[in-house]
RNA sequence: UACCCGGUGGUGUAAUCGGCAACACAUCUGGUUUUGGUCCAGACAUUCGAGGUUCGAGUCCUCGCCGGGUAGCCA
């Protein structure tokens, strides 16, 4: 990486913090990160940011990044999610350090840590019920009170803890608690629970354990065991940092630095696992990989590239306050990527038949088209041209508005890579609907220019009416039509849910004629349909009927202009 | 009403420990163009408020105001 000298370094607050640690020789100048997902759901765009931050920073500082599953709550976690998370991280383009790790690998060590804390008088076995525990804890404004088991003898706690592990007690009957300060203004320090009795089958340890450590007593300790130097997490753990530090100090173990940053929020979508699950389970979306989902598998199926998501995560930056990123940033990232790489093709989404009256019947002529004007190496291809072609309904207007450069009776436009055509007549059915347009072409204009050098304002795409295979095209749009799907309108009914903010037009399925080259592309291939947008080949495709998903439309400044003119009226 | 964290354009982030508020997206103008795409050029903020320190404050201090987090045996 060489940066020009005049490029000012743009360091976010975490990079600066690590810079300082490295410069001070803390942790021997080493950097070792980790990404610690709980395997209880599919990763979404918000996780992508966390992944990019952790793996990206590790790489930047020449360190490694572990992938560790935070699997300390067996009732919520499943192997299915472990696999999904692993695959999505790989897909995004990151490599974790050596083997995949699990907090559950450390259950024995964690148990020993707890024994040490009890032995040192820093923890005890508590027999308060969950309700009593809450009562003793106090409230946000009132201090808690010491419980009756707080000062029991060390030996007694040790014995009880061993019996907890041996499975002698009911769920919820006993806990191990850190002995800190029931009057602390930080509720996390009011003797937090370290272990609970949970008779549940764990996805990896099976029935070996019936007590499981809580996040606060598993996460930091796992970081420590792995020699993590910088432990990044989201903002809501800021209040846990004193506890994170307390455990490391009392245990006298390697002490990583916890740094918090804001998780990603984006407009026009949601990132709540629970709500996404609702969308899937209600059948409104086809699954976790529905191309409208903000999940990584959804984005992947939609046509988003790993590079585009990484670039997006790069531009959203890092902060210590919650913000909401405009979804146009994501859309811009994929356009930017695909513009350089996606080969162009022609397809007509809303066909209108054009008859070129002075063109020979039954003639099929191949015209040569550029595959990608952004990439000289992409070459050219042939596209069949015939007397009857389809053009886009939008590209013809009987009464053309101001600045409409496209086709209207009496006007000449260019059929991209083919000929200039001039509209001579409109044909309508009994209902008055336009069924076809008639044109004459200029044989001299083959390839899209004329010897006399005359210019036409408009160039439109087309497809042969007789030589074009059909494809299924799924026109995807934003999942929610409002910036903030969670915001309830002032006049909303009592049973309002965010489902009412769903974009009713987030999917439209159509059949479209395409140029022949589009018929046999491998699943996942990303292309641009000229003047329309970027599309990719969906796994639902069959050999005789490809299915294309619209990833994102092209920018459409004409549509914008037209909308503006309509508003001015 | 306890404690913690935070407020920079329409949006998201910068500003090298006090020195001309920068970048991207969005929006608007114009130019190029065989995609109304891309590309190029230009426009768009006196940094939540009030004081204070200073030659000089987005940066430091004080007091307000506003927003977020925290009372799981979830993570």
Coordinates of C-alpha atoms (C1' of nucleotides) in Angstrom, one line a residue:
Chain A
X1 CA 0.0 0.0 0.0
X2 CA 1.6 3.2 -1.1
X3 CA -0.2 6.4 -0.3
X4 CA 0.8 9.7 -1.9
X5 CA 2.5 12.0 0.5
X6 CA -0.2 14.6 0.3
X7 CA -2.9 12.1 1.4
X8 CA -3.7 12.9 4.9
X9 CA -4.1 9.8 7.1
X10 CA -7.8 9.3 8.0
X11 CA -7.8 7.5 11.3
X12 CA -10.9 6.6 13.2
X13 CA -10.9 6.5 17.0
X14 CA -10.2 2.8 17.2
X15 CA -7.2 3.0 14.8
X16 CA -5.9 5.8 16.9
X17 CA -6.3 3.8 20.1
X18 CA -4.5 0.8 18.7
X19 CA -1.8 3.2 17.2
X20 CA -1.2 4.4 20.8
X21 CA -1.0 0.9 22.2
X22 CA 1.4 -0.3 19.5
X23 CA 3.5 2.8 20.0
X24 CA 3.6 2.3 23.7
X25 CA 4.6 -1.3 23.3
X26 CA 1.5 -2.6 25.0
X27 CA 1.0 -6.3 24.3
X28 CA 4.5 -6.4 22.9
X29 CA 3.3 -4.2 20.0
X30 CA 1.1 -7.0 18.8
X31 CA -2.5 -6.8 17.6
X32 CA -4.8 -9.8 17.8
X33 CA -8.5 -9.3 17.2
X34 CA -11.5 -11.6 17.2
X35 CA -15.0 -11.7 15.9
X36 CA -17.3 -13.3 18.4
X37 CA -20.8 -14.0 17.0
X38 CA -23.5 -15.9 19.0
X39 CA -24.7 -18.7 16.7
X40 CA -28.3 -17.8 16.9
X41 CA -29.1 -16.2 13.6
X42 CA -28.0 -15.4 10.1
X43 CA -25.5 -12.6 9.7
X44 CA -26.8 -9.4 8.2
X45 CA -25.3 -6.1 6.8
X46 CA -24.8 -4.9 10.4
X47 CA -22.6 -7.9 11.2
X48 CA -20.8 -7.3 7.9
X49 CA -19.6 -4.0 9.4
X50 CA -18.4 -5.7 12.6
X51 CA -16.7 -8.4 10.5
X52 CA -14.9 -5.8 8.3
X53 CA -13.9 -3.8 11.3
X54 CA -12.4 -6.7 13.2
X55 CA -10.8 -8.6 10.4
X56 CA -9.8 -5.4 8.6
X57 CA -8.1 -3.9 11.6
X58 CA -6.3 -7.1 12.3
X59 CA -5.0 -7.2 8.8
X60 CA -4.1 -3.5 8.8
X61 CA -2.0 -3.9 11.9
X62 CA -0.4 -7.1 10.7
X63 CA -2.2 -9.3 13.2
X64 CA -4.6 -12.1 13.1
X65 CA -8.3 -12.3 13.8
X66 CA -10.0 -15.3 15.5
X67 CA -13.4 -16.5 14.7
X68 CA -14.9 -17.5 18.0
X69 CA -18.5 -18.5 18.6
X70 CA -19.9 -17.2 21.8
X71 CA -21.9 -20.3 22.5
X72 CA -22.7 -20.0 26.2
X73 CA -26.5 -20.2 26.0
X74 CA -27.5 -23.6 24.6
X75 CA -31.2 -22.9 24.5
X76 CA -30.7 -20.3 21.7
X77 CA -27.8 -21.6 19.7
X78 CA -27.7 -24.1 16.8
X79 CA -25.1 -25.6 14.5
X80 CA -27.0 -24.4 11.5
X81 CA -26.0 -20.9 12.4
X82 CA -22.4 -21.8 13.0
X83 CA -22.2 -23.0 9.4
X84 CA -24.0 -20.0 8.0
X85 CA -21.8 -17.5 9.8
X86 CA -18.7 -19.4 8.8
X87 CA -19.7 -19.4 5.2
X88 CA -20.7 -15.8 5.1
X89 CA -17.5 -14.6 6.6
X90 CA -15.6 -16.6 4.0
X91 CA -17.7 -15.3 1.2
X92 CA -17.1 -11.7 2.4
X93 CA -13.4 -12.5 1.8
X94 CA -11.9 -12.8 5.3
X95 CA -9.8 -15.6 6.8
X96 CA -9.8 -16.3 10.4
X97 CA -6.8 -17.4 12.4
X98 CA -6.2 -21.1 12.3
X99 CA -9.1 -23.2 13.6
X100 CA -12.6 -22.0 14.4
X101 CA -12.9 -21.4 18.2
X102 CA -15.8 -21.8 20.6
X103 CA -16.3 -20.3 24.0
X104 CA -17.6 -23.8 24.9
X105 CA -14.1 -25.1 24.4
X106 CA -13.2 -23.1 27.5
X107 CA -15.9 -24.4 29.8
X108 CA -13.4 -26.4 32.0
X109 CA -11.0 -23.4 32.2
X110 CA -13.9 -21.1 32.9
X111 CA -15.0 -23.4 35.7
X112 CA -11.5 -23.2 37.2
X113 CA -11.5 -19.4 36.9
X114 CA -14.8 -19.4 38.9
X115 CA -13.3 -21.7 41.6
X116 CA -10.4 -19.3 42.0
X117 CA -12.7 -16.3 42.3
X118 CA -14.7 -18.1 45.0
X119 CA -11.6 -19.3 46.8
X120 CA -10.2 -15.7 46.9
X121 CA -13.5 -14.5 48.3
X122 CA -14.4 -12.7 45.1
X123 CA -17.4 -14.8 44.3
X124 CA -20.1 -16.9 46.0
X125 CA -22.9 -19.2 45.4
X126 CA -26.3 -17.4 45.7
X127 CA -29.6 -19.2 46.3
X128 CA -31.9 -16.3 45.6
X129 CA -34.6 -16.9 43.1
X130 CA -34.6 -14.9 39.9
X131 CA -37.3 -12.7 41.3
X132 CA -35.5 -12.2 44.6
X133 CA -32.3 -11.4 42.7
X134 CA -34.0 -8.7 40.9
X135 CA -35.5 -7.2 44.1
X136 CA -32.1 -7.2 45.8
X137 CA -30.5 -5.5 42.9
X138 CA -32.3 -2.3 43.4
X139 CA -33.3 0.0 40.6
X140 CA -31.6 2.6 38.3
X141 CA -32.0 5.2 41.0
X142 CA -31.8 3.2 44.2
X143 CA -28.9 1.1 45.4
X144 CA -29.2 -2.7 45.8
X145 CA -28.9 -4.6 49.1
X146 CA -26.6 -7.4 50.0
X147 CA -28.3 -10.8 49.8
X148 CA -28.3 -13.4 52.6
X149 CA -25.8 -15.7 50.9
X150 CA -23.2 -13.0 50.1
X151 CA -21.0 -13.7 53.1
X152 CA -21.3 -17.4 53.4
X153 CA -18.1 -19.3 54.0
X154 CA -15.8 -20.0 51.0
X155 CA -15.9 -23.7 51.7
X156 CA -19.7 -23.7 51.5
X157 CA -19.7 -21.9 48.1
X158 CA -17.0 -24.2 46.8
X159 CA -19.1 -27.3 47.8
X160 CA -22.3 -25.9 46.4
X161 CA -20.6 -24.9 43.1
X162 CA -19.2 -28.4 42.7
X163 CA -22.7 -29.8 43.3
X164 CA -24.2 -27.3 40.8
X165 CA -21.8 -28.7 38.3
X166 CA -22.7 -32.3 39.3
X167 CA -26.3 -31.6 38.4
X168 CA -27.9 -31.7 41.8
X169 CA -30.0 -28.6 41.4
X170 CA -33.0 -27.3 39.5
X171 CA -32.8 -24.7 36.7
X172 CA -32.7 -21.3 38.3
X173 CA -32.2 -22.5 41.8
X174 CA -28.6 -21.3 42.3
X175 CA -26.1 -19.0 40.7
X176 CA -22.5 -18.1 41.2
X177 CA -22.1 -14.4 41.6
X178 CA -19.1 -12.1 41.6
X179 CA -18.8 -10.2 44.9
X180 CA -18.4 -6.6 44.0
X181 CA -20.7 -3.9 45.2
X182 CA -24.5 -4.0 45.5
X183 CA -24.6 -0.3 45.8
X184 CA -22.6 0.5 42.7
X185 CA -24.3 3.0 40.4
X186 CA -23.3 0.7 37.6
X187 CA -25.9 -2.1 37.8
X188 CA -23.5 -4.5 36.1
X189 CA -21.3 -4.3 39.2
X190 CA -24.1 -5.3 41.6
X191 CA -22.8 -8.8 42.1
X192 CA -23.4 -10.0 38.5
X193 CA -24.3 -13.6 37.9
X194 CA -21.4 -15.6 36.5
X195 CA -23.0 -19.0 36.3
X196 CA -26.5 -20.3 36.1
X197 CA -28.0 -23.8 36.3
X198 CA -29.3 -24.7 32.9
X199 CA -30.2 -28.3 32.2
X200 CA -30.0 -28.1 28.4
X201 CA -28.3 -29.9 25.6
X202 CA -25.5 -27.8 24.1
X203 CA -24.8 -28.0 20.3
X204 CA -21.2 -28.9 21.0
X205 CA -20.8 -30.2 24.5
X206 CA -24.1 -32.1 24.6
X207 CA -25.1 -33.0 28.1
X208 CA -21.7 -32.6 29.6
X209 CA -22.7 -29.5 31.4
X210 CA -25.7 -28.3 33.3
X211 CA -24.3 -25.0 34.4
X212 CA -23.3 -22.4 31.8
X213 CA -21.3 -19.2 32.2
X214 CA -22.9 -15.8 31.5
X215 CA -21.6 -13.5 28.8
X216 CA -19.7 -11.3 31.2
X217 CA -17.9 -14.3 32.7
X218 CA -17.2 -16.0 29.4
X219 CA -16.5 -13.3 26.8
X220 CA -13.6 -11.5 28.4
X221 CA -12.1 -14.7 29.7
X222 CA -12.2 -16.2 26.3
X223 CA -10.5 -13.1 24.9
X224 CA -7.9 -13.5 27.6
X225 CA -7.3 -17.2 27.0
X226 CA -6.8 -16.5 23.3
X227 CA -4.4 -13.6 23.9
X228 CA -6.7 -11.1 22.2
X229 CA -5.3 -7.6 22.5
X230 CA -8.2 -5.5 21.4
X231 CA -11.7 -6.6 22.1
X232 CA -14.2 -4.6 20.0
X233 CA -17.9 -4.7 20.8
X234 CA -21.0 -2.6 20.4
X235 CA -22.0 0.5 22.4
X236 CA -24.4 -1.2 24.9
X237 CA -21.4 -3.0 26.4
X238 CA -19.8 0.3 27.5
X239 CA -21.3 -0.2 30.9
X240 CA -19.9 -3.7 31.1
X241 CA -16.3 -2.6 30.6
X242 CA -15.6 -2.0 34.3
X243 CA -16.8 -5.6 34.9
X244 CA -14.6 -6.9 32.0
X245 CA -11.7 -5.2 33.6
X246 CA -12.6 -6.4 37.1
X247 CA -12.6 -10.1 36.1
X248 CA -9.3 -9.9 34.4
X249 CA -7.7 -8.1 37.4
X250 CA -9.1 -10.5 40.0
X251 CA -8.2 -13.5 37.9
X252 CA -4.7 -12.0 37.3
X253 CA -4.9 -13.0 33.6
X254 CA -3.9 -11.4 30.3
X255 CA -6.0 -8.3 30.0
X256 CA -7.3 -7.3 26.6
X257 CA -8.6 -3.8 25.9
X258 CA -12.3 -3.5 25.3
X259 CA -13.3 -0.8 22.9
X260 CA -16.9 0.0 21.9
X261 CA -18.3 1.3 18.6
X262 CA -21.7 1.9 17.2
X263 CA -23.4 -0.8 15.3
X264 CA -24.7 -0.1 11.8
X265 CA -28.3 1.0 11.1
X266 CA -29.5 1.6 7.6
X267 CA -32.5 3.3 6.2
X268 CA -35.3 1.3 4.5
X269 CA -34.5 -1.9 6.2
X270 CA -34.3 -3.5 9.6
X271 CA -31.5 -5.5 11.3
X272 CA -33.4 -7.0 14.2
X273 CA -33.0 -10.7 14.1
X274 CA -36.4 -11.2 15.7
X275 CA -38.2 -9.0 13.2
X276 CA -36.4 -10.5 10.3
X277 CA -37.5 -13.9 11.5
X278 CA -41.0 -12.6 11.6
X279 CA -40.8 -11.6 8.0
X280 CA -39.5 -15.0 7.0
X281 CA -41.9 -17.0 9.1
X282 CA -44.9 -15.0 8.0
X283 CA -44.2 -16.0 4.5
X284 CA -43.8 -12.4 3.3
X285 CA -40.3 -13.3 2.2
X286 CA -39.1 -16.5 0.7
X287 CA -36.4 -17.2 3.3
X288 CA -33.3 -16.0 4.9
X289 CA -31.8 -15.7 1.4
X290 CA -34.6 -13.8 -0.1
X291 CA -32.9 -11.1 -2.2
X292 CA -34.8 -8.4 -0.2
X293 CA -33.3 -9.5 3.1
X294 CA -30.4 -7.5 4.5
X295 CA -28.8 -10.8 5.4
X296 CA -25.5 -11.6 3.7
X297 CA -27.1 -14.5 1.9
X298 CA -29.9 -12.3 0.8
X299 CA -27.5 -9.6 -0.5
X300 CA -25.5 -12.3 -2.2
X301 CA -28.5 -13.7 -4.0
X302 CA -29.5 -10.2 -4.8
X303 CA -26.2 -9.7 -6.6
X304 CA -24.1 -7.8 -4.2
X305 CA -20.4 -8.6 -4.4
X306 CA -18.2 -9.0 -1.4
X307 CA -16.0 -6.2 -2.7
X308 CA -19.0 -3.8 -2.8
X309 CA -20.0 -4.7 0.8
X310 CA -16.5 -4.3 2.0
X311 CA -16.3 -0.9 0.3
X312 CA -19.6 0.1 1.8
X313 CA -18.4 -0.8 5.3
X314 CA -15.3 1.2 4.7
X315 CA -17.2 4.3 3.8
X316 CA -19.7 4.2 6.7
X317 CA -16.9 4.6 9.1
X318 CA -16.8 4.2 12.9
X319 CA -18.3 6.3 15.6
X320 CA -19.4 6.2 19.2
X321 CA -22.9 7.3 18.6
X322 CA -25.8 5.6 16.9
X323 CA -26.5 6.8 13.4
X324 CA -28.5 5.6 10.4
X325 CA -26.7 5.2 7.1
X326 CA -28.6 6.1 4.0
X327 CA -29.2 2.9 1.9
X328 CA -28.1 4.9 -1.2
X329 CA -24.6 4.4 0.1
X330 CA -24.9 0.7 -0.2
X331 CA -26.6 1.0 -3.6
X332 CA -23.8 3.3 -4.8
X333 CA -21.2 0.8 -3.6
X334 CA -22.6 -2.0 -5.8
X335 CA -23.2 0.3 -8.8
X336 CA -19.6 1.5 -8.5
X337 CA -18.3 -2.1 -8.4
X338 CA -20.5 -3.5 -11.1
X339 CA -20.0 -0.6 -13.5
X340 CA -16.4 -1.6 -13.9
X341 CA -16.9 -5.3 -14.1
X342 CA -20.4 -6.3 -15.4
X343 CA -20.7 -7.1 -19.1
X344 CA -23.5 -5.3 -20.8
X345 CA -26.4 -7.0 -22.5
X346 CA -29.8 -5.9 -23.9
X347 CA -33.2 -7.0 -22.5
X348 CA -36.6 -5.4 -22.8
X349 CA -38.6 -5.4 -19.6
X350 CA -41.9 -3.9 -20.9
X351 CA -41.9 -4.8 -24.6
X352 CA -43.5 -2.7 -27.3
X353 CA -43.3 -4.1 -30.8
X354 CA -41.6 -2.0 -33.4
X355 CA -41.9 -2.9 -37.1
X356 CA -39.3 -1.5 -39.4
X357 CA -41.3 -1.3 -42.5
X358 CA -38.5 -0.8 -45.0
X359 CA -36.4 -3.6 -43.6
X360 CA -36.4 -7.0 -45.5
X361 CA -38.7 -9.6 -44.0
X362 CA -37.1 -12.8 -42.7
X363 CA -33.7 -11.2 -42.7
X364 CA -31.5 -11.8 -39.6
X365 CA -28.5 -9.6 -39.4
X366 CA -25.8 -9.7 -36.8
X367 CA -24.7 -6.3 -35.3
X368 CA -21.7 -6.0 -33.2
X369 CA -22.0 -4.6 -29.6
X370 CA -19.4 -3.5 -27.1
X371 CA -19.4 -5.7 -24.0
X372 CA -18.2 -3.2 -21.5
X373 CA -17.3 0.4 -22.4
X374 CA -15.5 0.6 -19.0
X375 CA -13.3 -2.4 -19.9
X376 CA -11.5 -2.4 -23.3
X377 CA -10.5 -6.0 -22.8
X378 CA -14.1 -7.2 -22.5
X379 CA -14.4 -7.4 -26.3
X380 CA -17.5 -7.4 -28.4
X381 CA -20.4 -9.8 -29.3
X382 CA -23.0 -10.2 -32.0
X383 CA -26.6 -9.5 -31.5
X384 CA -29.3 -10.5 -34.0
X385 CA -31.3 -7.7 -35.7
X386 CA -34.6 -8.3 -37.5
X387 CA -37.5 -6.4 -39.1
X388 CA -39.5 -6.7 -35.9
X389 CA -37.9 -5.7 -32.6
X390 CA -39.1 -5.0 -29.1
X391 CA -38.3 -1.7 -27.5
X392 CA -39.2 -0.4 -24.0
X393 CA -42.7 1.0 -23.7
X394 CA -41.1 3.9 -21.8
X395 CA -39.0 4.8 -24.8
X396 CA -42.0 5.8 -26.9
X397 CA -44.4 8.6 -26.3
X398 CA -47.3 9.6 -28.5
X399 CA -47.1 13.0 -27.0
X400 CA -43.5 13.7 -26.0
X401 CA -42.9 16.0 -23.0
X402 CA -40.3 18.6 -23.1
X403 CA -36.8 17.3 -23.3
X404 CA -38.0 13.8 -24.2
X405 CA -35.2 12.5 -26.5
X406 CA -36.7 9.2 -27.2
X407 CA -39.1 8.0 -29.8
X408 CA -42.2 9.8 -30.9
X409 CA -43.9 10.0 -34.3
X410 CA -41.7 11.8 -36.8
X411 CA -38.6 11.6 -34.7
X412 CA -35.4 9.7 -35.3
X413 CA -33.5 7.7 -32.6
X414 CA -30.7 5.3 -32.6
X415 CA -31.3 1.6 -31.9
X416 CA -28.1 0.9 -30.0
X417 CA -25.4 -0.7 -32.1
X418 CA -27.9 -1.1 -35.0
X419 CA -29.6 1.6 -37.0
X420 CA -31.2 5.0 -36.9
X421 CA -35.0 4.6 -37.1
X422 CA -37.7 7.2 -37.7
X423 CA -41.1 6.7 -36.3
X424 CA -43.8 6.8 -39.0
X425 CA -46.9 5.5 -37.4
X426 CA -48.6 4.2 -34.3
X427 CA -50.9 1.2 -34.3
X428 CA -53.6 0.9 -31.6
X429 CA -56.2 -1.7 -30.7
X430 CA -59.9 -1.2 -30.2
X431 CA -59.4 0.0 -26.7
X432 CA -57.0 2.7 -27.9
X433 CA -53.9 1.0 -26.5
X434 CA -50.7 1.3 -28.5
X435 CA -49.9 -2.2 -29.8
X436 CA -47.0 -1.4 -32.1
X437 CA -45.1 1.4 -33.7
X438 CA -43.9 1.6 -37.3
X439 CA -40.6 3.0 -38.3
X440 CA -38.4 3.3 -41.3
X441 CA -34.6 2.8 -40.9
X442 CA -31.7 4.3 -42.6
X443 CA -29.5 1.5 -44.1
X444 CA -26.6 4.0 -44.1
X445 CA -26.6 4.1 -40.3
X446 CA -25.5 0.6 -39.7
X447 CA -23.6 0.3 -36.4
X448 CA -25.1 3.5 -35.1
X449 CA -23.6 6.3 -37.2
X450 CA -24.2 7.8 -40.5
X451 CA -21.8 9.0 -43.3
X452 CA -23.3 12.5 -43.1
X453 CA -22.5 12.5 -39.4
X454 CA -25.9 13.7 -38.3
X455 CA -26.6 13.3 -34.6
X456 CA -29.6 11.9 -32.9
X457 CA -30.4 12.8 -29.3
X458 CA -31.7 9.5 -28.2
X459 CA -30.3 6.0 -28.2
X460 CA -32.6 3.2 -27.0
X461 CA -32.0 -0.5 -26.4
X462 CA -33.9 -3.2 -28.2
X463 CA -34.1 -6.9 -28.7
X464 CA -35.2 -8.9 -31.8
X465 CA -38.9 -9.9 -31.6
X466 CA -38.2 -13.2 -33.3
X467 CA -34.7 -14.2 -32.1
X468 CA -35.0 -13.5 -28.4
X469 CA -35.4 -16.1 -25.7
X470 CA -37.5 -15.3 -22.7
X471 CA -36.3 -15.0 -19.2
X472 CA -38.0 -14.6 -15.9
X473 CA -37.0 -11.3 -14.4
X474 CA -37.5 -10.6 -10.7
X475 CA -37.6 -6.8 -10.2
X476 CA -36.5 -6.3 -6.6
X477 CA -36.8 -3.0 -4.8
X478 CA -36.2 -1.8 -1.3
X479 CA -37.9 -3.9 1.4
X480 CA -39.5 -0.9 3.2
X481 CA -40.8 2.2 1.5
X482 CA -40.0 4.4 4.5
X483 CA -36.6 5.6 5.8
X484 CA -37.3 4.3 9.2
X485 CA -39.5 1.2 9.1
X486 CA -39.8 1.2 12.9
X487 CA -41.4 4.6 13.1
X488 CA -45.1 4.4 13.8
X489 CA -47.2 7.1 12.0
X490 CA -48.9 9.4 14.4
X491 CA -52.3 8.4 13.2
X492 CA -51.5 4.6 13.2
X493 CA -54.0 2.2 14.6
X494 CA -53.3 0.4 17.9
X495 CA -52.4 -2.9 16.3
X496 CA -49.9 -1.2 14.0
X497 CA -46.8 -3.2 13.1
X498 CA -43.9 -2.3 11.0
X499 CA -45.3 -4.7 8.4
X500 CA -47.4 -1.8 7.3
X501 CA -44.2 0.0 6.2
X502 CA -43.3 -2.8 3.9
X503 CA -42.8 -1.7 0.3
X504 CA -45.7 -3.3 -1.6
X505 CA -43.6 -3.2 -4.8
X506 CA -40.5 -4.8 -3.4
X507 CA -40.9 -7.6 -5.9
X508 CA -42.4 -7.8 -9.3
X509 CA -41.9 -10.9 -11.5
X510 CA -42.1 -10.4 -15.2
X511 CA -41.2 -12.3 -18.4
X512 CA -38.8 -10.5 -20.7
X513 CA -37.3 -11.1 -24.1
X514 CA -33.5 -11.0 -24.0
X515 CA -30.7 -11.1 -26.5
X516 CA -29.6 -14.7 -27.1
X517 CA -26.3 -14.4 -25.2
X518 CA -28.2 -14.0 -22.0
X519 CA -29.7 -17.5 -22.3
X520 CA -26.9 -19.7 -20.9
X521 CA -25.1 -17.9 -18.2
X522 CA -23.9 -19.7 -15.0
X523 CA -25.8 -19.0 -11.8
X524 CA -24.5 -16.0 -10.0
X525 CA -23.3 -14.2 -13.2
X526 CA -23.7 -10.5 -12.8
X527 CA -24.6 -8.4 -15.9
X528 CA -25.9 -5.0 -16.8
X529 CA -29.1 -4.7 -18.8
X530 CA -28.3 -1.6 -20.7
X531 CA -30.1 1.5 -19.5
X532 CA -32.0 -0.6 -16.9
X533 CA -29.8 -1.8 -14.1
X534 CA -27.6 -4.6 -12.8
X535 CA -29.0 -8.2 -12.7
X536 CA -27.7 -11.5 -11.7
X537 CA -28.6 -15.1 -12.5
X538 CA -30.6 -16.7 -9.8
X539 CA -30.2 -20.3 -8.6
X540 CA -33.8 -20.9 -9.6
X541 CA -32.7 -20.8 -13.3
X542 CA -33.2 -23.8 -15.5
X543 CA -31.4 -24.7 -18.7
X544 CA -34.4 -23.4 -20.8
X545 CA -35.4 -20.6 -18.6
X546 CA -33.0 -18.3 -16.9
X547 CA -34.1 -16.3 -13.9
X548 CA -32.6 -12.8 -13.3
X549 CA -32.7 -10.8 -10.1
X550 CA -32.4 -7.1 -10.3
X551 CA -29.7 -6.1 -8.0
X552 CA -30.1 -2.3 -8.4
X553 CA -31.3 0.0 -11.1
X554 CA -29.0 2.3 -13.0
X555 CA -29.2 6.0 -12.0
X556 CA -32.1 7.4 -13.9
X557 CA -31.8 11.1 -14.3
X558 CA -34.6 11.2 -16.8
X559 CA -37.1 9.7 -14.4
X560 CA -35.9 12.3 -11.8
X561 CA -36.4 15.1 -14.3
X562 CA -39.8 13.9 -15.2
X563 CA -40.9 13.6 -11.6
X564 CA -39.7 17.1 -11.0
X565 CA -41.7 18.4 -14.0
X566 CA -44.8 16.6 -12.7
X567 CA -44.4 18.2 -9.3
X568 CA -44.0 21.7 -10.7
X569 CA -47.4 21.4 -12.4
Chain B
rU1 C1' -35.1 11.1 37.9
rA2 C1' -28.9 7.4 39.3
rC3 C1' -24.7 6.2 36.4
rC4 C1' -22.2 5.8 31.6
rC5 C1' -21.6 7.5 26.5
rG6 C1' -22.4 11.0 22.7
rG7 C1' -24.0 15.7 19.7
rU8 C1' -19.7 18.6 13.0
rG9 C1' -24.1 19.9 6.1
rG10 C1' -30.0 16.4 3.9
rU11 C1' -26.9 11.5 5.3
rG12 C1' -22.3 8.9 7.1
rU13 C1' -17.5 10.2 8.5
rA14 C1' -12.6 13.6 8.6
rA15 C1' -10.0 17.7 10.5
rU16 C1' -2.1 14.9 12.1
rC17 C1' -3.0 16.1 20.7
rG18 C1' -5.6 24.9 19.5
rG19 C1' -4.0 27.2 13.2
rC20 C1' -8.0 28.5 6.3
rA21 C1' -13.9 22.8 8.3
rA22 C1' -12.1 17.8 4.3
rC23 C1' -14.0 13.2 1.8
rA24 C1' -18.1 10.1 0.1
rC25 C1' -23.3 9.8 -0.7
rA26 C1' -27.7 12.7 -1.7
rU27 C1' -29.6 17.2 -4.1
rC28 C1' -29.0 21.1 -7.8
rU29 C1' -26.1 23.6 -12.4
rG30 C1' -23.3 22.8 -16.6
rG31 C1' -20.0 19.8 -20.0
rU32 C1' -18.6 15.0 -22.6
rU33 C1' -21.1 10.6 -24.3
rU34 C1' -23.8 5.2 -29.5
rU35 C1' -26.5 3.5 -22.0
rG36 C1' -30.7 10.3 -19.9
rG37 C1' -25.3 5.0 -17.3
rU38 C1' -20.0 6.2 -16.6
rC39 C1' -16.8 10.3 -16.5
rC40 C1' -15.5 15.8 -15.8
rA41 C1' -16.4 20.8 -13.7
rG42 C1' -19.2 23.8 -10.2
rA43 C1' -22.9 24.9 -6.1
rC44 C1' -24.5 23.4 -1.1
rA45 C1' -22.0 23.8 7.0
rU46 C1' -19.7 30.1 10.5
rU47 C1' -19.3 22.5 14.0
rC48 C1' -26.4 21.8 19.8
rG49 C1' -26.7 26.6 23.0
rA50 C1' -24.5 30.4 26.4
rG51 C1' -20.3 32.0 28.7
rG52 C1' -14.8 31.5 29.5
rU53 C1' -9.3 30.7 28.4
rU54 C1' -6.3 32.3 24.0
rC55 C1' -3.3 36.3 19.0
rG56 C1' -6.4 32.1 17.4
rA57 C1' -11.5 27.1 19.7
rG58 C1' -15.1 22.0 16.0
rU59 C1' -10.9 20.8 19.3
rC60 C1' -9.5 23.0 26.2
rC61 C1' -12.9 24.7 30.8
rU62 C1' -17.9 25.8 33.0
rC63 C1' -23.1 25.7 32.8
rG64 C1' -27.2 24.4 30.1
rC65 C1' -30.1 21.7 26.1
rC66 C1' -30.9 17.4 23.3
rG67 C1' -30.1 12.1 22.0
rG68 C1' -28.7 6.9 23.2
rG69 C1' -27.5 3.0 26.8
rU70 C1' -28.2 0.4 31.6
rA71 C1' -32.7 -2.6 36.5
rG72 C1' -32.0 -11.1 31.9
rC73 C1' -30.2 -16.6 35.7
rC74 C1' -29.8 -13.1 27.0
rA75 C1' -25.5 -11.7 24.2

